[in-house]
Tab-separated table of C-alpha atoms and ligand atoms in Angstrom:
chain	number	residue	atom	x	y	z
A	1	MET	CA	51.990	127.211	111.953
A	2	ILE	CA	53.908	124.553	113.759
A	3	THR	CA	53.740	125.667	117.405
A	4	LEU	CA	55.404	124.072	120.401
A	5	ASP	CA	51.963	123.036	121.703
A	6	LEU	CA	51.382	121.332	118.470
A	7	LEU	CA	54.677	119.424	118.598
A	8	LYS	CA	53.866	118.166	122.084
A	9	LYS	CA	50.425	117.013	120.928
A	10	ILE	CA	51.790	115.287	117.781
A	11	ALA	CA	54.392	113.449	119.881
A	12	GLU	CA	51.821	112.387	122.391
A	13	LYS	CA	49.131	111.303	119.989
A	14	HIS	CA	51.196	109.946	117.239
A	15	SER	CA	54.544	108.334	117.443
A	16	THR	CA	57.917	109.835	116.531
A	17	PRO	CA	59.835	110.056	114.261
A	18	CYS	CA	57.516	112.250	112.262
A	19	TYR	CA	57.890	114.616	109.442
A	20	ILE	CA	55.686	117.765	109.905
A	21	TYR	CA	55.089	120.042	106.953
A	22	ASP	CA	53.627	123.569	107.120
A	23	ALA	CA	51.061	124.060	104.294
A	24	GLU	CA	51.251	127.857	104.522
A	25	LYS	CA	55.006	127.787	103.951
A	26	ILE	CA	54.606	125.595	100.796
A	27	ARG	CA	51.994	128.012	99.411
A	28	GLU	CA	54.269	130.951	100.221
A	29	ASN	CA	57.230	129.349	98.362
A	30	CYS	CA	55.010	128.447	95.335
A	31	ARG	CA	53.780	132.114	95.153
A	32	LYS	CA	57.256	133.702	95.670
A	33	ILE	CA	58.915	131.785	92.768
A	34	THR	CA	55.857	132.150	90.556
A	35	LYS	CA	55.557	135.824	91.111
A	36	ALA	CA	59.326	136.541	90.613
A	37	PHE	CA	59.576	134.675	87.368
A	38	THR	CA	56.196	135.680	85.755
A	39	LYS	CA	56.997	139.319	86.582
A	40	TYR	CA	60.035	139.162	84.215
A	41	TYR	CA	58.799	136.524	81.766
A	42	PRO	CA	55.082	135.871	81.887
A	43	LYS	CA	55.392	132.713	79.827
A	44	THR	CA	57.113	130.833	82.646
A	45	GLU	CA	55.861	127.425	83.580
A	46	ILE	CA	56.965	125.911	86.925
A	47	HIS	CA	57.036	122.195	87.281
A	48	TYR	CA	57.452	121.062	90.835
A	49	ALA	CA	60.027	118.319	91.108
A	50	VAL	CA	57.965	115.587	92.801
A	51	LYS	CA	61.114	113.644	93.946
A	52	ALA	CA	61.678	116.237	96.595
A	53	ASN	CA	58.475	115.397	98.418
A	54	ASN	CA	55.720	113.258	97.091
A	55	ASN	CA	53.367	113.370	100.044
A	56	PRO	CA	49.787	113.370	98.752
A	57	ALA	CA	48.638	116.383	100.787
A	58	VAL	CA	51.761	118.286	99.736
A	59	LEU	CA	51.229	117.484	96.086
A	60	LYS	CA	47.561	118.648	96.356
A	61	ILE	CA	48.595	122.066	97.793
A	62	ILE	CA	51.176	122.568	94.991
A	63	GLN	CA	48.606	121.515	92.346
A	64	GLN	CA	46.119	124.002	93.839
A	65	GLU	CA	48.686	126.736	93.669
A	66	GLY	CA	48.646	126.154	89.924
A	67	LEU	CA	52.073	124.671	89.495
A	68	SER	CA	52.888	121.846	87.011
A	69	ALA	CA	54.756	118.701	87.926
A	70	ASP	CA	58.052	117.124	86.893
A	71	CYS	CA	58.131	113.385	87.558
A	72	SER	CA	61.066	110.867	87.400
A	73	SER	CA	59.398	107.479	87.872
A	74	PRO	CA	56.091	105.663	87.292
A	75	PHE	CA	55.081	106.096	91.022
A	76	GLU	CA	55.654	109.810	90.789
A	77	LEU	CA	53.548	110.050	87.649
A	78	LEU	CA	50.679	108.049	89.411
A	79	ALA	CA	51.015	110.383	92.399
A	80	ALA	CA	50.835	113.522	90.286
A	81	ASP	CA	47.857	112.159	88.402
A	82	ARG	CA	46.060	111.107	91.657
A	83	SER	CA	46.763	114.558	93.034
A	84	GLY	CA	44.909	116.283	90.318
A	85	PHE	CA	47.691	117.480	87.978
A	86	GLU	CA	46.266	117.452	84.468
A	87	LYS	CA	48.248	115.466	81.936
A	88	SER	CA	49.045	118.691	80.146
A	89	LYS	CA	50.875	119.891	83.212
A	90	ILE	CA	52.923	116.760	83.814
A	91	MET	CA	56.425	116.312	82.441
A	92	TYR	CA	58.646	113.341	82.757
A	93	THR	CA	62.437	113.547	83.168
A	94	GLY	CA	64.107	110.286	83.730
A	95	ASN	CA	67.423	108.735	82.783
A	96	TYR	CA	68.346	105.252	81.332
A	97	GLU	CA	64.592	104.805	80.931
A	98	ASN	CA	63.182	101.322	80.356
A	99	SER	CA	59.987	100.295	78.626
A	100	GLU	CA	58.020	100.445	81.833
A	101	ASP	CA	59.160	104.031	82.397
A	102	PHE	CA	58.023	104.961	78.803
A	103	ALA	CA	54.693	103.102	79.112
A	104	PHE	CA	53.901	105.294	82.150
A	105	ALA	CA	55.449	108.465	80.866
A	106	THR	CA	53.510	108.293	77.549
A	107	GLU	CA	50.277	107.621	79.410
A	108	TYR	CA	50.588	110.243	82.148
A	109	ALA	CA	52.894	112.954	80.883
A	110	ASP	CA	52.475	115.476	78.207
A	111	THR	CA	56.189	115.814	77.564
A	112	ILE	CA	59.330	113.782	78.180
A	113	ASN	CA	62.748	115.104	78.496
A	114	LEU	CA	65.009	112.440	77.018
A	115	ASP	CA	68.350	111.773	78.633
A	116	ASP	CA	70.119	110.502	75.500
A	117	ILE	CA	69.830	109.695	71.800
A	118	THR	CA	69.529	106.012	72.792
A	119	SER	CA	66.594	106.987	75.007
A	120	PHE	CA	64.945	108.487	71.918
A	121	VAL	CA	65.514	105.308	69.982
A	122	ARG	CA	63.954	103.265	72.859
A	123	LEU	CA	61.033	105.615	72.994
A	124	LEU	CA	60.454	105.321	69.192
A	125	ASN	CA	60.276	101.568	69.574
A	126	PHE	CA	57.429	102.230	71.989
A	127	GLN	CA	55.665	105.317	70.508
A	128	LYS	CA	56.473	108.206	68.324
A	129	PRO	CA	56.201	111.376	70.569
A	130	ASP	CA	54.535	114.633	69.307
A	131	ILE	CA	57.343	116.696	70.829
A	132	VAL	CA	60.960	115.902	71.541
A	133	SER	CA	63.089	117.465	74.202
A	134	PHE	CA	66.624	116.338	75.091
A	135	ARG	CA	68.306	116.914	78.409
A	136	ILE	CA	71.641	118.499	77.483
A	137	ASN	CA	74.730	118.394	79.623
A	138	PRO	CA	76.128	121.812	79.120
A	139	GLY	CA	79.556	120.759	80.368
A	140	ILE	CA	79.201	122.685	83.688
A	141	GLY	CA	77.467	121.972	86.937
A	142	ARG	CA	77.336	123.139	90.535
A	143	GLY	CA	75.700	121.905	93.670
A	144	GLY	CA	75.652	122.150	97.407
A	145	PHE	CA	77.548	118.809	97.675
A	146	GLU	CA	79.545	116.761	95.110
A	147	GLY	CA	76.688	114.219	95.101
A	148	VAL	CA	74.173	116.720	93.825
A	149	VAL	CA	76.104	118.098	90.894
A	150	THR	CA	74.299	116.824	87.864
A	151	GLY	CA	76.073	118.601	84.948
A	152	GLY	CA	79.670	118.585	83.812
A	153	VAL	CA	82.067	115.786	82.717
A	154	ASP	CA	81.460	113.525	85.755
A	155	ALA	CA	77.676	113.639	85.448
A	156	LYS	CA	75.753	110.559	84.305
A	157	PHE	CA	72.925	112.711	83.017
A	158	GLY	CA	72.102	114.214	79.658
A	159	ILE	CA	73.696	114.436	76.236
A	160	PRO	CA	77.082	116.231	76.009
A	161	TYR	CA	76.357	119.489	74.266
A	162	GLU	CA	78.821	118.646	71.477
A	163	LYS	CA	76.485	115.791	70.501
A	164	ALA	CA	73.259	117.815	70.868
A	165	LEU	CA	73.012	118.670	67.169
A	166	GLU	CA	73.143	114.935	66.269
A	167	ALA	CA	70.309	114.185	68.708
A	168	TYR	CA	68.053	116.896	67.390
A	169	GLN	CA	68.925	115.848	63.860
A	170	SER	CA	67.826	112.301	64.633
A	171	GLY	CA	64.550	113.706	65.913
A	172	TYR	CA	64.040	115.808	62.838
A	173	ASN	CA	64.850	112.820	60.656
A	174	ALA	CA	62.293	110.750	62.484
A	175	GLY	CA	59.642	113.296	61.399
A	176	ILE	CA	59.364	115.238	64.664
A	177	ARG	CA	58.617	118.894	64.212
A	178	ARG	CA	57.984	120.118	67.726
A	179	PHE	CA	60.985	120.521	70.181
A	180	GLY	CA	62.068	121.494	73.558
A	181	ILE	CA	65.407	121.613	75.322
A	182	HIS	CA	66.241	120.813	78.885
A	183	MET	CA	69.079	120.831	81.410
A	184	MET	CA	69.561	120.229	85.117
A	185	THR	CA	73.059	120.980	86.221
A	186	GLY	CA	72.953	120.743	90.015
A	187	SER	CA	70.933	121.161	93.233
A	188	ASN	CA	71.082	123.523	96.170
A	189	ASN	CA	72.581	126.534	94.552
A	190	LEU	CA	72.012	129.934	96.215
A	191	GLU	CA	73.796	132.245	93.741
A	192	PRO	CA	71.565	134.060	91.276
A	193	LEU	CA	74.365	134.595	88.811
A	194	PHE	CA	74.932	130.974	88.460
A	195	PHE	CA	71.432	130.397	87.095
A	196	ALA	CA	71.922	133.292	84.698
A	197	GLU	CA	75.144	131.830	83.466
A	198	ILE	CA	73.760	128.370	82.817
A	199	THR	CA	70.766	129.862	81.138
A	200	ASP	CA	73.078	131.801	78.870
A	201	LYS	CA	75.085	128.609	78.078
A	202	LEU	CA	71.931	126.593	77.231
A	203	MET	CA	70.570	129.451	75.056
A	204	HIS	CA	73.868	129.426	73.075
A	205	ILE	CA	73.708	125.663	72.725
A	206	ALA	CA	70.032	125.844	71.655
A	207	GLY	CA	70.769	128.614	69.281
A	208	SER	CA	73.541	126.865	67.429
A	209	ILE	CA	71.530	123.628	67.078
A	210	PHE	CA	68.169	124.997	66.238
A	211	ASN	CA	69.358	127.674	63.814
A	212	LYS	CA	71.306	125.017	61.950
A	213	LEU	CA	68.215	122.779	61.733
A	214	ARG	CA	65.980	125.812	61.173
A	215	ILE	CA	63.659	124.825	63.992
A	216	VAL	CA	62.621	126.652	67.110
A	217	PRO	CA	62.009	125.284	70.559
A	218	GLU	CA	58.586	125.447	72.156
A	219	TYR	CA	60.175	125.428	75.521
A	220	VAL	CA	63.519	125.902	77.249
A	221	ASP	CA	63.838	124.172	80.600
A	222	ILE	CA	66.604	125.197	82.885
A	223	GLY	CA	65.798	122.620	85.569
A	224	GLY	CA	65.625	123.182	89.356
A	225	GLY	CA	68.428	123.643	91.816
A	226	PHE	CA	67.278	126.750	93.644
A	227	GLY	CA	68.748	126.275	97.075
A	228	ILE	CA	67.700	127.016	100.721
A	229	PRO	CA	69.934	127.938	103.642
A	230	TYR	CA	70.685	125.059	105.959
A	231	SER	CA	72.767	127.060	108.457
A	232	ASP	CA	72.483	130.489	110.075
A	233	GLU	CA	75.389	131.720	108.029
A	234	GLU	CA	73.977	130.957	104.663
A	235	PRO	CA	71.871	133.595	102.925
A	236	GLU	CA	68.476	132.846	101.375
A	237	ILE	CA	68.516	132.736	97.560
A	238	ASP	CA	67.409	136.094	96.136
A	239	ILE	CA	64.693	134.634	93.926
A	240	GLU	CA	63.623	138.020	92.580
A	241	LYS	CA	67.214	138.708	91.404
A	242	THR	CA	67.543	135.198	90.043
A	243	ALA	CA	64.353	135.639	88.011
A	244	GLU	CA	65.473	139.012	86.724
A	245	LEU	CA	68.886	137.765	85.594
A	246	VAL	CA	67.663	134.506	84.172
A	247	SER	CA	64.879	136.207	82.227
A	248	ALA	CA	67.249	138.866	80.841
A	249	ARG	CA	69.678	136.159	79.455
A	250	PHE	CA	66.840	134.126	78.269
A	251	LYS	CA	65.170	136.969	76.342
A	252	GLU	CA	68.472	138.022	74.919
A	253	GLY	CA	69.002	134.503	73.569
A	254	CYS	CA	65.435	134.385	72.160
A	255	ILE	CA	65.989	137.522	70.195
A	256	ARG	CA	69.486	136.566	69.039
A	257	TYR	CA	68.412	133.171	67.725
A	258	ASN	CA	64.903	134.198	66.526
A	259	PHE	CA	63.108	131.746	68.892
A	260	GLY	CA	60.017	133.938	69.216
A	261	ILE	CA	58.405	133.595	72.645
A	262	PRO	CA	58.984	130.050	73.925
A	263	VAL	CA	57.906	128.778	77.293
A	264	LEU	CA	60.530	129.104	79.964
A	265	LYS	CA	60.373	126.019	82.285
A	266	LEU	CA	61.730	125.602	85.757
A	267	GLU	CA	61.742	122.478	87.888
A	268	PRO	CA	62.195	123.575	91.574
A	269	GLY	CA	61.949	120.886	94.218
A	270	ARG	CA	63.792	121.958	97.290
A	271	TYR	CA	62.764	125.598	96.964
A	272	ILE	CA	59.079	124.620	97.224
A	273	THR	CA	59.122	122.185	100.176
A	274	GLY	CA	62.574	122.269	101.774
A	275	ASN	CA	61.941	124.883	104.437
A	276	SER	CA	58.339	123.774	105.086
A	277	GLY	CA	59.238	120.583	106.921
A	278	ILE	CA	60.768	119.466	110.164
A	279	LEU	CA	61.625	116.000	111.468
A	280	LEU	CA	60.376	115.447	115.068
A	281	THR	CA	62.292	112.866	116.966
A	282	LYS	CA	62.717	111.667	120.458
A	283	VAL	CA	65.962	110.986	122.491
A	284	THR	CA	66.181	107.264	123.065
A	285	GLY	CA	69.471	107.013	124.907
A	286	LEU	CA	72.411	109.057	126.134
A	287	LYS	CA	75.873	107.752	126.281
A	288	LYS	CA	79.160	109.113	127.568
A	289	SER	CA	81.838	107.468	125.435
A	290	TYR	CA	85.025	108.892	123.865
A	291	ARG	CA	82.486	111.563	122.896
A	292	ASN	CA	79.075	112.239	124.263
A	293	TYR	CA	76.157	110.884	122.224
A	294	ALA	CA	72.405	111.402	122.171
A	295	GLY	CA	70.665	108.641	120.241
A	296	VAL	CA	67.339	109.503	118.727
A	297	ASP	CA	64.498	107.446	117.206
A	298	ALA	CA	65.175	108.909	113.683
A	299	GLY	CA	68.164	107.644	111.782
A	300	MET	CA	69.730	107.547	108.433
A	301	ASN	CA	66.811	105.405	107.336
A	302	SER	CA	64.481	108.345	108.061
A	303	LEU	CA	66.718	111.203	107.024
A	304	LEU	CA	69.564	110.075	104.710
A	305	ARG	CA	71.086	113.399	103.708
A	306	PRO	CA	73.638	113.660	106.601
A	307	ALA	CA	74.990	110.137	105.984
A	308	LEU	CA	74.951	110.414	102.140
A	309	TYR	CA	76.311	113.884	101.601
A	310	GLY	CA	77.539	115.129	104.961
A	311	ALA	CA	74.583	117.448	105.097
A	312	VAL	CA	73.831	119.137	108.436
A	313	HIS	CA	70.296	119.915	109.497
A	314	ARG	CA	70.079	122.377	112.376
A	315	ALA	CA	68.848	120.659	115.470
A	316	GLU	CA	66.842	122.254	118.260
A	317	ALA	CA	65.549	120.985	121.584
A	318	PRO	CA	62.490	123.184	121.855
A	319	PHE	CA	61.450	122.183	125.320
A	320	ASN	CA	64.867	122.144	127.068
A	321	THR	CA	66.250	125.113	128.888
A	322	GLY	CA	69.347	123.818	130.659
A	323	LYS	CA	72.902	124.895	130.069
A	324	ALA	CA	74.153	124.283	126.496
A	325	GLU	CA	76.722	121.532	126.088
A	326	LYS	CA	78.360	119.834	123.213
A	327	ILE	CA	76.688	116.697	121.969
A	328	ASN	CA	76.834	114.249	118.989
A	329	LEU	CA	73.413	113.396	117.571
A	330	CYS	CA	72.996	109.917	116.116
A	331	GLY	CA	70.347	107.400	115.065
A	332	ARG	CA	69.936	103.750	116.018
A	333	ILE	CA	71.153	102.313	112.749
A	334	CYS	CA	74.184	99.979	112.825
A	335	GLU	CA	76.429	102.193	110.706
A	336	ASN	CA	78.775	104.811	111.924
A	337	SER	CA	77.647	107.200	109.197
A	338	ASP	CA	74.331	107.247	111.101
A	339	ILE	CA	75.373	110.548	112.701
A	340	PHE	CA	73.194	113.623	112.221
A	341	SER	CA	75.668	116.142	113.523
A	342	ARG	CA	78.834	116.270	115.606
A	343	ASP	CA	79.497	118.674	118.398
A	344	VAL	CA	76.335	120.629	118.316
A	345	MET	CA	75.518	122.906	121.274
A	346	LEU	CA	72.203	121.915	122.867
A	347	PRO	CA	70.756	122.324	126.311
A	348	GLU	CA	71.196	119.239	128.498
A	349	LEU	CA	69.153	116.387	127.104
A	350	ASN	CA	67.348	113.552	128.869
A	351	GLU	CA	65.785	110.340	127.545
A	352	GLY	CA	62.435	111.001	126.119
A	353	ASP	CA	63.142	114.667	125.201
A	354	LEU	CA	61.939	115.838	121.858
A	355	LEU	CA	64.319	117.158	119.216
A	356	VAL	CA	63.617	118.884	115.877
A	357	PHE	CA	65.716	118.768	112.760
A	358	LYS	CA	64.950	121.771	110.582
A	359	ASP	CA	64.542	122.141	106.824
A	360	CYS	CA	63.606	118.541	106.137
A	361	GLY	CA	60.728	119.152	103.727
A	362	ALA	CA	62.716	118.156	100.633
A	363	TYR	CA	64.576	114.884	100.138
A	364	GLY	CA	63.640	113.734	103.640
A	365	TYR	CA	60.793	111.222	103.599
A	366	THR	CA	61.346	110.518	99.810
A	367	MET	CA	64.894	109.221	100.548
A	368	SER	CA	63.942	107.253	103.636
A	369	SER	CA	64.226	103.506	103.669
A	370	ASN	CA	63.589	100.465	105.749
A	371	TYR	CA	67.273	99.836	106.443
A	372	ASN	CA	67.976	97.713	109.646
A	373	GLY	CA	64.393	96.761	109.285
A	374	ARG	CA	63.244	100.170	110.662
A	375	PRO	CA	59.841	101.462	109.683
A	376	ARG	CA	59.491	104.627	107.714
A	377	PRO	CA	58.345	107.763	109.770
A	378	ALA	CA	54.973	109.314	109.867
A	379	GLU	CA	54.070	112.453	107.974
A	380	ILE	CA	51.742	115.188	109.076
A	381	VAL	CA	50.641	118.343	107.314
A	382	VAL	CA	49.743	121.342	109.471
A	383	ASP	CA	47.484	123.895	107.785
A	384	LYS	CA	46.729	126.851	109.852
A	385	GLU	CA	44.987	125.279	112.838
A	386	SER	CA	44.175	121.924	111.329
A	387	ILE	CA	46.226	118.784	111.202
A	388	THR	CA	46.140	116.171	108.468
A	389	PHE	CA	47.557	112.857	109.299
A	390	VAL	CA	48.833	111.811	105.882
A	391	ARG	CA	51.115	108.871	106.049
A	392	LYS	CA	51.052	106.816	109.195
A	393	LYS	CA	54.363	105.498	110.606
A	394	GLU	CA	54.960	102.010	109.382
A	395	THR	CA	54.996	99.288	112.012
A	396	ALA	CA	57.285	96.283	112.134
A	397	GLN	CA	54.268	94.016	111.842
A	398	GLU	CA	53.038	95.757	108.716
A	399	MET	CA	56.472	95.430	107.146
A	400	LEU	CA	56.552	91.772	107.950
A	401	GLU	CA	53.167	91.173	106.398
A	402	LYS	CA	54.146	93.147	103.257
A	403	HIS	CA	57.395	91.356	102.732
A	404	PHE	CA	56.365	87.956	103.765
A	405	LYS	CA	53.059	87.874	101.945
A	406	VAL	CA	54.349	85.717	99.104
A	407	GLN	CA	54.670	82.250	100.555
A	408	ASN	CA	56.219	79.117	98.996
A	409	VAL	CA	58.119	81.048	96.276
A	410	MET	CA	60.031	77.961	95.282
A	411	GLU	CA	57.063	75.891	94.374
B	1	LLP	N1	64.668	118.344	87.880
B	1	LLP	C1	65.377	117.212	87.737
B	1	LLP	C2	65.500	116.608	86.461
B	1	LLP	C3	66.121	116.828	88.885
B	1	LLP	O1	66.858	115.747	88.751
B	1	LLP	C4	66.077	117.450	90.099
B	1	LLP	C5	66.746	117.040	91.249
B	1	LLP	C6	65.179	118.632	90.149
B	1	LLP	C7	64.532	119.040	89.012
B	1	LLP	C8	64.961	119.390	91.471
B	1	LLP	O2	66.120	119.930	91.952
B	1	LLP	P1	65.940	120.901	93.213
B	1	LLP	O3	65.238	122.124	92.727
B	1	LLP	O4	65.254	120.248	94.295
B	1	LLP	O5	67.441	121.155	93.542
B	1	LLP	N2	68.878	114.319	97.189
B	1	LLP	C9	69.596	115.603	97.084
B	1	LLP	C10	69.066	116.435	95.854
B	1	LLP	C11	69.268	115.689	94.542
B	1	LLP	C12	68.584	116.430	93.484
B	1	LLP	C13	68.397	115.537	92.294
B	1	LLP	N3	67.588	116.092	91.209
B	1	LLP	C14	69.556	116.326	98.352
B	1	LLP	O6	69.018	115.742	99.384
B	1	LLP	O7	70.124	117.379	98.497
């Protein structure tokens, strides 16, 4: 548990900004989604989307919980491998993959979800796979923000479903006899029915292709996208209901199209780690301008979601008790989009006070950068009473050494 005492200790001993993850919460999320889906369809395989949080201790917890992994880059493959995921449990889902991506994917992953027919051609030049799965764009998508919709006509991902038959035909013609099918239509969805509808759509697409080619899929992968609430008003996703509805449509499709009992795959990222993490930061300066600002030592370089999508992470000043007043929270980056939230009500703040941004366990650290030459934050995992210091905060000196290591490049 992340207690107030612990926050104080972490801030004193280590420097802020610092991501803090609660191991128990991650375990609880792994168990909840596994239990819900396997109850309705025992042959469900859950691949954690490593892109959400690739912290080594976090990956280890998820591996120990028995989940599989979905990776999207060579680094994520290496990280999954190093964290103990067996090759048979690692999947690769990329897009516009190059030969380096395929070199790593074929070495470390058991299956690859291919983003296009051209991806398949590039993979064939490299190695003929045992099993072929294409990412299908089912023509629909939905997400918490426009930037996280990954299906539909404006998405860069996947094969338009009208071309899916051609893709699988090319696989068949190349001598492939084992197949899967994949989609990922959007992130941070809270509505169970949406997942049922896209499953239904994918099953129809799969049915028409596979029945024509007289093949059956070994797996059907409906992607991730299971959301979490970021405000007091949003409800939690009813994962039990989602599992029930998805499984029902999935099983109907399997019967209608004679698929037998394929594996149902899911790729949750945010659902597993999102609500497990906070970002601890310190007020560095207070300013009364046209509006009142509190600048903090985190910024869009440490947590990009507010600047990129307009996302809001609830802020708390856990040690302040004064009268609540309106304040704008910002970082120290030289961009006006470096604003975490506008007009939030917080007790009166002073320089040096600690602030917490909630629900930062997914797409927080993994989207951080060195913009403005700022070091990436630290990461700490709290497991019951013990603290694991996983990634130290970078220092300006370390960054300098890393980037200026190569001397005399023009020689
Ligand atoms: N599988 C694939 C192929 C994906 O591209 C993604 C996320 C996932 C699974 C996991 O999705 P999740 O269950 O976490 O929704 N940076 C954004 C989220 C982008 C998601 C991109 N793909 C954010 O901060 O909200």
